[in-house]
Coordinates of C-alpha atoms in Angstrom, one line a residue:
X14 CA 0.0 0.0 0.0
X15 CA 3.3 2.4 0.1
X16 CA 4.9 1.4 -2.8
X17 CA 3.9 3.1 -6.2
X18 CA 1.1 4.9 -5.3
X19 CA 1.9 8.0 -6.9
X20 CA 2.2 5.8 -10.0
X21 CA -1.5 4.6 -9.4
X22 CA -2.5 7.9 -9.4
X23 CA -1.0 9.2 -11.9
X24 CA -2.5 6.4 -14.3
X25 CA -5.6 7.4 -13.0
X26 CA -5.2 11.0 -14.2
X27 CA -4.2 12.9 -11.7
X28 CA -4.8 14.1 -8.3
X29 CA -6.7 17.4 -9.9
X30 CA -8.4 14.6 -12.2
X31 CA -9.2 12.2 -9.6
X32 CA -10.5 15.3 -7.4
X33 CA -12.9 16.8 -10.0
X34 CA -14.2 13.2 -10.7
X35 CA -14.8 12.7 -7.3
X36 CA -16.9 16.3 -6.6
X37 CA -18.7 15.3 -9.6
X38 CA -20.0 11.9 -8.5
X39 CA -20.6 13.5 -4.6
X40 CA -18.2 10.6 -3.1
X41 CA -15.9 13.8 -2.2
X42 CA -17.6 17.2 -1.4
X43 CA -15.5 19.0 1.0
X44 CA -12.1 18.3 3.1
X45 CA -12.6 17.0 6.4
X46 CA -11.0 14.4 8.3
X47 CA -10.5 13.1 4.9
X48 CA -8.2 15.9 3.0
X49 CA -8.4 15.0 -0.9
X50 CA -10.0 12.1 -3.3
X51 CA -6.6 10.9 -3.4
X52 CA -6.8 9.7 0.3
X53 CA -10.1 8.8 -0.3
X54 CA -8.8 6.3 -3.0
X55 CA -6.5 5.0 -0.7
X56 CA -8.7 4.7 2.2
X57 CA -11.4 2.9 0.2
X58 CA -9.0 0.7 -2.0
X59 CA -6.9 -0.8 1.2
X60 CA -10.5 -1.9 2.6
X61 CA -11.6 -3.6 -0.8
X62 CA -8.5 -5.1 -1.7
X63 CA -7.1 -6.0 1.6
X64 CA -7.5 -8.7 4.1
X65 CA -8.5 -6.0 6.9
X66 CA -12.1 -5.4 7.7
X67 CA -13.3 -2.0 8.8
X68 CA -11.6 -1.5 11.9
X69 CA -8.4 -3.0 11.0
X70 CA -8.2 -0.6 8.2
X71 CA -9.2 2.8 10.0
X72 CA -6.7 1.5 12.5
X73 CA -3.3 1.1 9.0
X74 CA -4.8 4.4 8.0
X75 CA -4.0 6.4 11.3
X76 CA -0.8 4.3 11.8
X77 CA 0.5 4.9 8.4
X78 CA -0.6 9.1 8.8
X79 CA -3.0 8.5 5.9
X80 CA -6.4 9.7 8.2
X81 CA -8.0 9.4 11.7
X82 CA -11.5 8.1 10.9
X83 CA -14.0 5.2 12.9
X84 CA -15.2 2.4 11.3
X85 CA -18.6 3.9 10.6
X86 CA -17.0 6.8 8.6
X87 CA -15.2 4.6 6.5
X88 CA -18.5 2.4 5.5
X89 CA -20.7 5.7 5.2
X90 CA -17.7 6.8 2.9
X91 CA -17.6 3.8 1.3
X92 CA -21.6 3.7 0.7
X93 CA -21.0 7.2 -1.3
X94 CA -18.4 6.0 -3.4
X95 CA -20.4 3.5 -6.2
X96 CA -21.0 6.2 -9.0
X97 CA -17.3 7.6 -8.7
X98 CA -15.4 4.0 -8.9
X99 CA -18.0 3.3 -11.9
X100 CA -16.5 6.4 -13.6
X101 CA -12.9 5.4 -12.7
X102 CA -13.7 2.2 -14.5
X103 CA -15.1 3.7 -17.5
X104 CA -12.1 6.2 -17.3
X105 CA -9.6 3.4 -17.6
X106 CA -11.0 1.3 -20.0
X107 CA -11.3 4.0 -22.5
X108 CA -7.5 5.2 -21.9
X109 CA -7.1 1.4 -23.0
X110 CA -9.4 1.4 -25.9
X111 CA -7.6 -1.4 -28.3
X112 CA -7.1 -0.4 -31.9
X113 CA -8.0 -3.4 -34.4
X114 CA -5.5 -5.8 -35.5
X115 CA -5.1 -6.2 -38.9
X116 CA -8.0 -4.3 -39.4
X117 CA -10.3 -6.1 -37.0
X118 CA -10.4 -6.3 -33.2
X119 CA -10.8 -9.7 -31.9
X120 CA -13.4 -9.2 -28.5
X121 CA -14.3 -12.5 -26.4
X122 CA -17.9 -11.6 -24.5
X123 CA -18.4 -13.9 -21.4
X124 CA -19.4 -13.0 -17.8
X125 CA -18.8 -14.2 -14.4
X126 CA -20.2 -14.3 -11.1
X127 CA -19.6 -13.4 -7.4
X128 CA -22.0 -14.3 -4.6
X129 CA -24.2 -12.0 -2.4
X130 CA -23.7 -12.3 1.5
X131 CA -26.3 -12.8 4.0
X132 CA -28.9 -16.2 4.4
X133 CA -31.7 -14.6 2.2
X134 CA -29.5 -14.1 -0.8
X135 CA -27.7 -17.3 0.1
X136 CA -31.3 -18.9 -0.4
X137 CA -32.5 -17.8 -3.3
X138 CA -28.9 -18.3 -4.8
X139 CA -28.5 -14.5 -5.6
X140 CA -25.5 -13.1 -6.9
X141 CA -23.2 -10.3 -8.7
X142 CA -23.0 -11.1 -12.7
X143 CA -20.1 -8.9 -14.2
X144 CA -20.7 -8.9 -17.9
X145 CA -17.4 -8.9 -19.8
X146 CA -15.4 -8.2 -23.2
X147 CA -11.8 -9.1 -23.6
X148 CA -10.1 -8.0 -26.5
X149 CA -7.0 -9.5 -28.7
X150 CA -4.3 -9.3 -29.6
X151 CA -4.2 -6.6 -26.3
X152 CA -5.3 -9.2 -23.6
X153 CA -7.1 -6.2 -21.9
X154 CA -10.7 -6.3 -21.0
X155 CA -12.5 -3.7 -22.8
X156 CA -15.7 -3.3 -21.2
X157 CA -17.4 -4.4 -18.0
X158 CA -20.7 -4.3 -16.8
X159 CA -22.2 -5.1 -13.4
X160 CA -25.9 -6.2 -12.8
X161 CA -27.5 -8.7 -10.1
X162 CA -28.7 -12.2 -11.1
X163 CA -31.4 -11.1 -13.2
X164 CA -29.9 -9.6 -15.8
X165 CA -28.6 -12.4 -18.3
X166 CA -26.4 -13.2 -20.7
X167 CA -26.8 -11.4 -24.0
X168 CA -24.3 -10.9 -27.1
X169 CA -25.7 -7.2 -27.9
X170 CA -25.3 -6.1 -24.5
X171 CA -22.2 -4.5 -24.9
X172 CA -21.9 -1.9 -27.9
X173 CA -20.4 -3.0 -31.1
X174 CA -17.2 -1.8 -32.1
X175 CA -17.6 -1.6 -35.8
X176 CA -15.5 -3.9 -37.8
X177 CA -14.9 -6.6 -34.6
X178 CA -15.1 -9.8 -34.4
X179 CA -16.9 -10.9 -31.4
X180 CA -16.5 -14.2 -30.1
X181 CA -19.2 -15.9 -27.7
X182 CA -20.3 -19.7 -26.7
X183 CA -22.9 -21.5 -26.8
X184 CA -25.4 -19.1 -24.2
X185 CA -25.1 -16.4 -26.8
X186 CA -26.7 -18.1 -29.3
X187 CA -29.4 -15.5 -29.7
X188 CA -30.5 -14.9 -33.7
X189 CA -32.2 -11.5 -32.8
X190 CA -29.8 -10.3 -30.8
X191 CA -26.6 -12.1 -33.0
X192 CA -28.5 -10.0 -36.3
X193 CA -28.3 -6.6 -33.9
X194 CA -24.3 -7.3 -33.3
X195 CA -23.9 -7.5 -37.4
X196 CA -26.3 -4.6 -38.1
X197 CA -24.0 -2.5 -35.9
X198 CA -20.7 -3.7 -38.2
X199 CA -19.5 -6.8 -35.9
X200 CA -18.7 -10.3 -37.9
X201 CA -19.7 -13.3 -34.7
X202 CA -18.3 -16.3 -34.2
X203 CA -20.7 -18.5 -31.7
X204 CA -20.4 -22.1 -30.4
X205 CA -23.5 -23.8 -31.4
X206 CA -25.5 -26.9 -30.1
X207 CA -27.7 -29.1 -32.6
X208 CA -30.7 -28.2 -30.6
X209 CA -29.7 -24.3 -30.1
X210 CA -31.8 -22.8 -32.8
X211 CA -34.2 -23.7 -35.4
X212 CA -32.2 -24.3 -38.7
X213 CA -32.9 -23.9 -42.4
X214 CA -31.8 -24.1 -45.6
X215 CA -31.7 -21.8 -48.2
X216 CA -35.7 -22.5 -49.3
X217 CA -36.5 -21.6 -45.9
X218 CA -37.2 -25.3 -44.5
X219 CA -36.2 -26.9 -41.7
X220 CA -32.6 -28.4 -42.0
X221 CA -32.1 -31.8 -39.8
X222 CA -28.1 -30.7 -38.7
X223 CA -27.6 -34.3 -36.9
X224 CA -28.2 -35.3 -39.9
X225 CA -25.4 -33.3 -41.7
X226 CA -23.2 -34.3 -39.4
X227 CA -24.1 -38.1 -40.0
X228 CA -23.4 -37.9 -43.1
X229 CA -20.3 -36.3 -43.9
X230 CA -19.4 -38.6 -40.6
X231 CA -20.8 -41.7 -43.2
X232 CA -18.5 -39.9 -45.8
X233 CA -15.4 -40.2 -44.1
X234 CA -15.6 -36.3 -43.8
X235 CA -14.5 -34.6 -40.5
X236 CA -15.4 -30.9 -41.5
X237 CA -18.3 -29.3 -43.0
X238 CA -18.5 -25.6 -43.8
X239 CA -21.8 -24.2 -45.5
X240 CA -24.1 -21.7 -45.7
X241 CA -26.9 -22.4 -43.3
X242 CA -29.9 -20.4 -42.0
X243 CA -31.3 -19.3 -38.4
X244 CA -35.3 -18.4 -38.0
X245 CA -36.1 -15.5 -36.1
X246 CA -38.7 -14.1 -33.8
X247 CA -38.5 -10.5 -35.8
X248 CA -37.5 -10.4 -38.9
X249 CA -36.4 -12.5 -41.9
X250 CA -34.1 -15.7 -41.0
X251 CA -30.4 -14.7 -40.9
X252 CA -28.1 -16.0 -43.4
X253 CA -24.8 -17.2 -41.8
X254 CA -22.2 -19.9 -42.2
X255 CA -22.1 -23.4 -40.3
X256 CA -18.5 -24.5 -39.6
X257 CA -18.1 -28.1 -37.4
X258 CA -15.4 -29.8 -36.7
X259 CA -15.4 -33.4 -36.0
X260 CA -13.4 -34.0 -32.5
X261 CA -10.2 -36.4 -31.7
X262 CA -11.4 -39.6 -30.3
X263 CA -10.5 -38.8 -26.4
X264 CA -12.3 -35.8 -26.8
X265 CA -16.0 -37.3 -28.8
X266 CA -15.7 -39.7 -25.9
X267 CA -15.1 -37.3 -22.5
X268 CA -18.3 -35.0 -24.6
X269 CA -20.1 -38.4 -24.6
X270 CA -19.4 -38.8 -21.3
X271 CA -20.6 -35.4 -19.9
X272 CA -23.7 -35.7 -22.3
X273 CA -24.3 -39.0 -20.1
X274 CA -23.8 -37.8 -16.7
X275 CA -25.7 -34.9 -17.0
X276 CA -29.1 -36.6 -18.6
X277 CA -28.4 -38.7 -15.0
X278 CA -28.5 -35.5 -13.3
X279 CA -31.3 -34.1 -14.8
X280 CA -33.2 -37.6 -14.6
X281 CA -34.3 -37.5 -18.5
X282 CA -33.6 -39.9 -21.1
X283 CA -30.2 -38.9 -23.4
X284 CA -30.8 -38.8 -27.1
X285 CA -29.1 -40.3 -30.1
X286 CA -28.9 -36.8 -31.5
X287 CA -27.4 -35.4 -28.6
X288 CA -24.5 -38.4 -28.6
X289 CA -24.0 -38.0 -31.9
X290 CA -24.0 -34.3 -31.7
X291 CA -21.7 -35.0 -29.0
X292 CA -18.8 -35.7 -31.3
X293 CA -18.9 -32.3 -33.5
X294 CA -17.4 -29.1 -32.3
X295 CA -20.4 -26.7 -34.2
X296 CA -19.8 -22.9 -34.4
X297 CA -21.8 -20.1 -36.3
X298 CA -20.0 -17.4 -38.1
X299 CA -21.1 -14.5 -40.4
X300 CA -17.4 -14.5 -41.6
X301 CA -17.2 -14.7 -45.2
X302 CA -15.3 -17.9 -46.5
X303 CA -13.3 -15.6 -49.2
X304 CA -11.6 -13.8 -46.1
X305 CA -11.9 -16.4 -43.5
X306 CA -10.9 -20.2 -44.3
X307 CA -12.5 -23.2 -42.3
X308 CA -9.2 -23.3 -40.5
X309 CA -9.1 -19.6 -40.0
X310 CA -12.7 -19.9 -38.3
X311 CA -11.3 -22.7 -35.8
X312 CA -8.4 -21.3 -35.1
X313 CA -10.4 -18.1 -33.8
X314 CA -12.7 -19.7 -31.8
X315 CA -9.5 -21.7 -29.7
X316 CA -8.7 -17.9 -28.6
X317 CA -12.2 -17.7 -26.7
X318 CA -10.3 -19.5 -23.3
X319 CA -8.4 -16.4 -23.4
X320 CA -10.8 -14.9 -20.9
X321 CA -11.1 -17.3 -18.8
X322 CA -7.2 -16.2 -17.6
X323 CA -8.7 -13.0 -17.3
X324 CA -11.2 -14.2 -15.1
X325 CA -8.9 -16.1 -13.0
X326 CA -6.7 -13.7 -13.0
X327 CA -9.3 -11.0 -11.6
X328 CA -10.4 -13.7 -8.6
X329 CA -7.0 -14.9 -7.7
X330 CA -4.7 -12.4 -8.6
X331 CA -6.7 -9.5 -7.6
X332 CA -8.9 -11.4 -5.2
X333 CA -12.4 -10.8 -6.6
X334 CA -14.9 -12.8 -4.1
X335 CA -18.4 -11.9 -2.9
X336 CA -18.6 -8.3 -1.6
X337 CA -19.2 -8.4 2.6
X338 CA -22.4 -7.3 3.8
X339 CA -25.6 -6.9 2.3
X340 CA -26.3 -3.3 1.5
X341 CA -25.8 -3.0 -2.4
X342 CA -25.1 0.6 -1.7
X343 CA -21.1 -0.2 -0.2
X344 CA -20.9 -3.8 -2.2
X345 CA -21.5 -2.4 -5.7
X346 CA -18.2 0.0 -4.5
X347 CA -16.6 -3.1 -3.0
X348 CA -16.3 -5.4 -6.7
X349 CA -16.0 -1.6 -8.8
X350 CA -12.5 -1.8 -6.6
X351 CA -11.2 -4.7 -7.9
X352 CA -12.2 -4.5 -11.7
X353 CA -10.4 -0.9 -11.5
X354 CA -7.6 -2.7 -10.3
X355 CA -7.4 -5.5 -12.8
X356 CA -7.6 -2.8 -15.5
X357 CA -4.2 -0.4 -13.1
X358 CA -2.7 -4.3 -13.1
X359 CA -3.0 -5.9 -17.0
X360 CA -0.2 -3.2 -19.1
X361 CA 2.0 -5.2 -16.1
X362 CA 1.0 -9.0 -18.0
X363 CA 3.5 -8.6 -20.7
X364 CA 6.7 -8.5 -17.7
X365 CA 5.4 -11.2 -15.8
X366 CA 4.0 -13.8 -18.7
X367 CA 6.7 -15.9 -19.9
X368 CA 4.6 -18.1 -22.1
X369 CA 3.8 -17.4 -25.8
X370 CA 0.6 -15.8 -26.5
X371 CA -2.3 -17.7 -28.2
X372 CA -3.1 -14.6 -29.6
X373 CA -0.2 -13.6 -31.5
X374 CA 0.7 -17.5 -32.5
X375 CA -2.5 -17.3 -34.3

């Protein structure tokens, strides 16, 4: 807490920055026992990001000199502070704005969760979704958003850069919303199950895709790529491009296996479709195939894992876990904390990796 923080600061803009920032959002009105928003900062970011609870940090800040506040000060303080750390974020993830690689930027969409404290949220499983893009080649997440459990999963929930390529699994398989992202400028690449969406072909009638992949697997054929068709709620079907990939052997059979155990779980009867579906790797692209080769469409997809190092690196490096307490109005604060502190942290990546990147071997 004593090294570099002038450093932090100044990535952050500024002491004059951070003070106008904080006036605007009313986390800092006037000096008190508290004599800038660079203090403030400091105060509020040793209680998120340390081990110390309330007391135990009001006790390192008047040891270190930093300010002589109670425990209550610091929470009320804390409580005030949501709007301003959302700001910060934005702040530093538009300083990092990625610029497209070879002409297009690469950005992974996935989100992950933190739980809510206390025995009612506990009970109705509540928790803290933060919705996610991570771009490449930059390995820097580009946008975050925080909501509560009932706020899902969409693939037009964050805005568009135009001329991206945004890469999602198989929960944003969404036609309406995947025909929004392409509207906008966006190519999508999406993993795709057999039973995701209702197919067609190209006179508008249902297309069996188990079947498909039967037969080009009766054909000796490990790869298809054709043009397929989604149906819609609004609008005309969209026009896209099937690409599946038949998996190695050890793979097909640990799918299988999955398949299996969760039908168990569930207590229904598994499929033929599904086992046989089981065996296919099956993504969705609007890439064209004169710019984008089957191989070129695979080889993207493989960079999607990319975010979940970001992920891990946000929980363990940074120690992202569910907020304490129950009041949204000092745990919304509490997580804001540590995504502005992934975003300080990731220009660092580059020193301390020692691996090749995915991204730039493909």
């Amino acid at each position: 807490m004593n090294e570099d923080w002038t450093n932090v600061v100044v990535r952050l803009g500024g002491a004059e920055t951070l003070d106008v920032t904080a006036r605007e959002t009313k986390a800092f009105v006037r000096p008190r026992e508290i004599r800038n928003a660079v203090d403030l900062l400091r105060l509020i970011l040793a209680y998120c990001l340390g081990e110390r609870g309330l007391r135990s940090t009001t006790a390192w800040a008047t040891s270190v000199g930093l300010v002589d506040i109670s425990n209550v000060a610091l929470l009320y303080r804390l409580r005030q502070c949501g709007d301003w750390f959302a700001m910060l974020v934005g702040q530093a993830l538009a300083g990092a704005a990625p610029k497209a690689s070879r002409g297009r930027l690469i950005r992974i969409i996935d989100a992950t969760t933190v739980p809510k404290k206390g025995p009612a949220a506990r009970k109705s499983n509540e928790l803290w979704r933060i919705h996610s893009a991570f771009d490449l080649p930059q390995e820097r997440f580009g946008h975050f958003e925080l909501t509560d459990q009932q706020a899902g999963e969409t693939l037009d929930r964050i805005p568009v850069v135009k001329g991206e390529i945004r890469l999602g699994d198989r929960a944003h398989l969404q036609p309406d919303r995947m025909a929004n992202v392409i509207e906008a400028g966006a190519d999508v690449v999406i993993r795709a199950g057999w039973k995701s969406a209702c197919w067609l072909d190209a006179k508008g009638h249902p297309l069996d895709l188990v079947a498909e992949l039967r037969k080009a697997a009766a054909r000796g054929r490990g790869l298809i790529d054709r043009p397929i068709w989604i149906k819609r709620k609004h609008g005309a079907p969209l026009a896209l491009r099937l690409v599946t990939v038949k998996k190695p052997a050890q793979a097909a059979a640990e799918a299988r296996r999955k398949a299996r155990r969760g039908a168990q779980r569930g207590g229904h009867q598994l499929s033929k479709q599904t086992l046989d579906a089981a065996d296919w790797v099956i993504l969705i692209t609007s890439l064209k195939p004169k710019d984008f080769a089957t191989a070129d469409v695979l080889a993207l997809y493989r960079l999607r894992w990319r975010i979940e190092l970001g992920f891990k690196r946000l929980k363990s490096l940074i120690g992202l876990k569910g907020p304490p307490g129950t009041d949204e109005r000092s745990a919304r604060p509490h997580v804001l904390a540590h995504l502005l502190t992934i975003l300080l942290l990731e220009p660092l990546v580059d020193e301390l990796e020692v691996s090749p990147r995915l991204a730039e071997a493909a």
